[in-house]
Amino acid sequence: MKRELKKRRNLLATEKVSEVDWKDTALLRKFISDRGKIRARRVTGLTPQQQRQVATAIKNAREMALLPYPARGR
């Protein structure tokens, strides 16, 4: 039995964002899981270039203490 995969929409394209800014935490939080991990490209539906931009912006926002680092598992 083959599973039907739902096509993920590109969130940056729907919000008409051309350049990802690390100060836009409301947008970046949509690409972070509840545990603080960056969501995979197959989950977000972004292009490889957009995924790299988002990952870099999230890492910069974490350094500036605007976003949390991933929670440590036990």
Tab-separated table of N, CA and C in Angstrom:
chain	number	residue	atom	x	y	z
A	1	MET	N	0.838	-1.171	0.000
A	1	MET	CA	0.000	0.000	0.000
A	1	MET	C	0.891	1.245	0.000
A	2	LYS	N	0.690	2.084	-0.986
A	2	LYS	CA	1.506	3.285	-1.136
A	2	LYS	C	0.844	4.454	-0.415
A	3	ARG	N	1.655	5.177	0.347
A	3	ARG	CA	1.130	6.337	1.070
A	3	ARG	C	1.076	7.552	0.160
A	4	GLU	N	0.008	8.296	0.272
A	4	GLU	CA	-0.123	9.540	-0.480
A	4	GLU	C	0.561	10.642	0.319
A	5	LEU	N	1.570	11.279	-0.291
A	5	LEU	CA	2.274	12.366	0.378
A	5	LEU	C	1.630	13.694	0.010
A	6	LYS	N	1.398	14.508	1.027
A	6	LYS	CA	0.824	15.822	0.800
A	6	LYS	C	1.931	16.774	0.365
A	7	LYS	N	1.706	17.510	-0.707
A	7	LYS	CA	2.690	18.466	-1.196
A	7	LYS	C	2.765	19.643	-0.230
A	8	ARG	N	3.968	19.898	0.269
A	8	ARG	CA	4.152	21.001	1.211
A	8	ARG	C	4.218	22.318	0.460
A	9	ARG	N	3.603	23.337	1.015
A	9	ARG	CA	3.654	24.642	0.383
A	9	ARG	C	4.902	25.382	0.840
A	10	ASN	N	5.403	26.200	-0.019
A	10	ASN	CA	6.579	26.997	0.282
A	10	ASN	C	6.116	28.230	1.065
A	11	LEU	N	6.416	28.270	2.345
A	11	LEU	CA	5.934	29.337	3.214
A	11	LEU	C	6.516	30.698	2.835
A	12	LEU	N	7.769	30.712	2.387
A	12	LEU	CA	8.381	31.979	1.995
A	12	LEU	C	7.732	32.522	0.724
A	13	ALA	N	7.353	31.640	-0.184
A	13	ALA	CA	6.705	32.087	-1.420
A	13	ALA	C	5.294	32.603	-1.143
A	14	THR	N	4.579	31.948	-0.230
A	14	THR	CA	3.213	32.387	0.062
A	14	THR	C	3.198	33.732	0.788
A	15	GLU	N	4.238	33.990	1.594
A	15	GLU	CA	4.316	35.281	2.300
A	15	GLU	C	5.116	36.316	1.521
A	16	LYS	N	5.556	35.956	0.302
A	16	LYS	CA	6.291	36.847	-0.587
A	16	LYS	C	7.545	37.424	0.062
A	17	VAL	N	8.330	36.542	0.688
A	17	VAL	CA	9.594	36.924	1.313
A	17	VAL	C	10.724	36.560	0.365
A	18	SER	N	11.503	37.559	-0.052
A	18	SER	CA	12.617	37.274	-0.963
A	18	SER	C	13.915	37.055	-0.197
A	19	GLU	N	14.126	37.820	0.862
A	19	GLU	CA	15.340	37.708	1.660
A	19	GLU	C	14.943	37.452	3.120
A	20	VAL	N	15.518	36.418	3.721
A	20	VAL	CA	15.187	36.059	5.103
A	20	VAL	C	16.042	36.899	6.042
A	21	ASP	N	15.396	37.531	7.023
A	21	ASP	CA	16.091	38.392	7.975
A	21	ASP	C	16.117	37.708	9.337
A	22	TRP	N	17.258	37.725	9.993
A	22	TRP	CA	17.381	37.054	11.288
A	22	TRP	C	16.594	37.771	12.381
A	23	LYS	N	16.209	39.024	12.158
A	23	LYS	CA	15.449	39.773	13.160
A	23	LYS	C	13.952	39.479	13.097
A	24	ASP	N	13.505	38.804	12.047
A	24	ASP	CA	12.087	38.469	11.877
A	24	ASP	C	11.792	37.138	12.583
A	25	THR	N	11.686	37.208	13.906
A	25	THR	CA	11.536	35.977	14.693
A	25	THR	C	10.175	35.322	14.496
A	26	ALA	N	9.157	36.107	14.176
A	26	ALA	CA	7.827	35.525	13.958
A	26	ALA	C	7.849	34.579	12.758
A	27	LEU	N	8.556	34.959	11.719
A	27	LEU	CA	8.675	34.097	10.549
A	27	LEU	C	9.574	32.904	10.846
A	28	LEU	N	10.687	33.134	11.531
A	28	LEU	CA	11.651	32.060	11.790
A	28	LEU	C	11.092	31.000	12.728
A	29	ARG	N	10.192	31.377	13.636
A	29	ARG	CA	9.605	30.401	14.564
A	29	ARG	C	8.774	29.353	13.836
A	30	LYS	N	8.300	29.673	12.641
A	30	LYS	CA	7.516	28.714	11.859
A	30	LYS	C	8.390	27.583	11.322
A	31	PHE	N	9.712	27.802	11.297
A	31	PHE	CA	10.638	26.801	10.790
A	31	PHE	C	11.368	26.059	11.905
A	32	ILE	N	10.917	26.251	13.150
A	32	ILE	CA	11.538	25.598	14.295
A	32	ILE	C	10.504	24.698	14.965
A	33	SER	N	10.929	23.499	15.365
A	33	SER	CA	10.018	22.584	16.047
A	33	SER	C	9.782	23.068	17.481
A	34	ASP	N	8.871	22.405	18.184
A	34	ASP	CA	8.579	22.798	19.561
A	34	ASP	C	9.771	22.545	20.480
A	35	ARG	N	10.679	21.681	20.068
A	35	ARG	CA	11.895	21.425	20.857
A	35	ARG	C	13.043	22.347	20.477
A	36	GLY	N	12.829	23.207	19.491
A	36	GLY	CA	13.841	24.177	19.111
A	36	GLY	C	14.727	23.758	17.958
A	37	LYS	N	14.407	22.647	17.293
A	37	LYS	CA	15.225	22.182	16.176
A	37	LYS	C	14.730	22.790	14.866
A	38	ILE	N	15.654	22.980	13.936
A	38	ILE	CA	15.302	23.498	12.621
A	38	ILE	C	14.621	22.378	11.839
A	39	ARG	N	13.452	22.686	11.280
A	39	ARG	CA	12.712	21.678	10.520
A	39	ARG	C	13.415	21.382	9.201
A	40	ALA	N	13.304	20.133	8.754
A	40	ALA	CA	13.945	19.689	7.523
A	40	ALA	C	13.277	20.303	6.296
A	41	ARG	N	14.010	20.314	5.218
A	41	ARG	CA	13.505	20.885	3.972
A	41	ARG	C	12.307	20.118	3.434
A	42	ARG	N	12.295	18.813	3.631
A	42	ARG	CA	11.163	18.017	3.151
A	42	ARG	C	9.901	18.327	3.945
A	43	VAL	N	10.052	18.862	5.143
A	43	VAL	CA	8.900	19.241	5.967
A	43	VAL	C	8.445	20.658	5.619
A	44	THR	N	9.407	21.575	5.427
A	44	THR	CA	9.064	22.977	5.189
A	44	THR	C	8.666	23.248	3.746
A	45	GLY	N	9.181	22.455	2.800
A	45	GLY	CA	8.849	22.671	1.401
A	45	GLY	C	9.650	23.781	0.753
A	46	LEU	N	10.755	24.175	1.360
A	46	LEU	CA	11.583	25.249	0.809
A	46	LEU	C	12.546	24.713	-0.247
A	47	THR	N	13.071	25.639	-1.055
A	47	THR	CA	14.124	25.265	-1.994
A	47	THR	C	15.426	25.146	-1.204
A	48	PRO	N	16.447	24.497	-1.752
A	48	PRO	CA	17.710	24.375	-1.016
A	48	PRO	C	18.326	25.723	-0.635
A	49	GLN	N	18.245	26.706	-1.525
A	49	GLN	CA	18.803	28.025	-1.226
A	49	GLN	C	18.031	28.699	-0.093
A	50	GLN	N	16.706	28.584	-0.129
A	50	GLN	CA	15.886	29.175	0.930
A	50	GLN	C	16.131	28.488	2.261
A	51	GLN	N	16.294	27.157	2.234
A	51	GLN	CA	16.535	26.419	3.471
A	51	GLN	C	17.851	26.863	4.106
A	52	ARG	N	18.882	27.089	3.277
A	52	ARG	CA	20.158	27.572	3.807
A	52	ARG	C	20.012	28.962	4.403
A	53	GLN	N	19.249	29.832	3.740
A	53	GLN	CA	19.013	31.179	4.265
A	53	GLN	C	18.302	31.117	5.611
A	54	VAL	N	17.289	30.276	5.694
A	54	VAL	CA	16.523	30.139	6.945
A	54	VAL	C	17.410	29.592	8.054
A	55	ALA	N	18.205	28.567	7.745
A	55	ALA	CA	19.075	27.967	8.760
A	55	ALA	C	20.094	28.980	9.267
A	56	THR	N	20.696	29.749	8.373
A	56	THR	CA	21.669	30.772	8.772
A	56	THR	C	20.998	31.851	9.607
A	57	ALA	N	19.797	32.276	9.204
A	57	ALA	CA	19.071	33.310	9.953
A	57	ALA	C	18.697	32.808	11.349
A	58	ILE	N	18.291	31.543	11.459
A	58	ILE	CA	17.944	30.989	12.770
A	58	ILE	C	19.175	30.935	13.664
A	59	LYS	N	20.309	30.525	13.097
A	59	LYS	CA	21.542	30.447	13.887
A	59	LYS	C	21.986	31.827	14.355
A	60	ASN	N	21.839	32.838	13.494
A	60	ASN	CA	22.181	34.207	13.893
A	60	ASN	C	21.231	34.705	14.982
A	61	ALA	N	19.952	34.409	14.845
A	61	ALA	CA	18.969	34.835	15.849
A	61	ALA	C	19.222	34.137	17.187
A	62	ARG	N	19.692	32.892	17.146
A	62	ARG	CA	20.032	32.189	18.390
A	62	ARG	C	21.216	32.856	19.080
A	63	GLU	N	22.201	33.266	18.283
A	63	GLU	CA	23.373	33.932	18.856
A	63	GLU	C	22.986	35.245	19.533
A	64	MET	N	21.994	35.916	18.977
A	64	MET	CA	21.533	37.186	19.541
A	64	MET	C	20.456	36.987	20.607
A	65	ALA	N	20.217	35.749	20.996
A	65	ALA	CA	19.260	35.372	22.046
A	65	ALA	C	17.824	35.755	21.695
A	66	LEU	N	17.494	35.752	20.405
A	66	LEU	CA	16.117	36.000	19.987
A	66	LEU	C	15.325	34.701	19.854
A	67	LEU	N	16.036	33.593	19.613
A	67	LEU	CA	15.410	32.278	19.478
A	67	LEU	C	16.121	31.292	20.397
A	68	PRO	N	15.410	30.253	20.839
A	68	PRO	CA	16.044	29.282	21.737
A	68	PRO	C	16.927	28.275	20.989
A	69	TYR	N	17.901	27.757	21.677
A	69	TYR	CA	18.691	26.645	21.168
A	69	TYR	C	17.881	25.365	21.378
A	70	PRO	N	18.214	24.277	20.669
A	70	PRO	CA	17.460	23.031	20.856
A	70	PRO	C	17.522	22.540	22.299
A	71	ALA	N	16.406	21.988	22.753
A	71	ALA	CA	16.356	21.438	24.111
A	71	ALA	C	17.181	20.168	24.175
A	72	ARG	N	17.877	19.982	25.269
A	72	ARG	CA	18.688	18.776	25.423
A	72	ARG	C	17.822	17.614	25.872
A	73	GLY	N	18.003	16.476	25.208
A	73	GLY	CA	17.246	15.285	25.578
A	73	GLY	C	17.930	14.534	26.701
A	74	ARG	N	17.170	13.743	27.415
A	74	ARG	CA	17.750	12.963	28.508
A	74	ARG	C	17.777	11.524	28.165
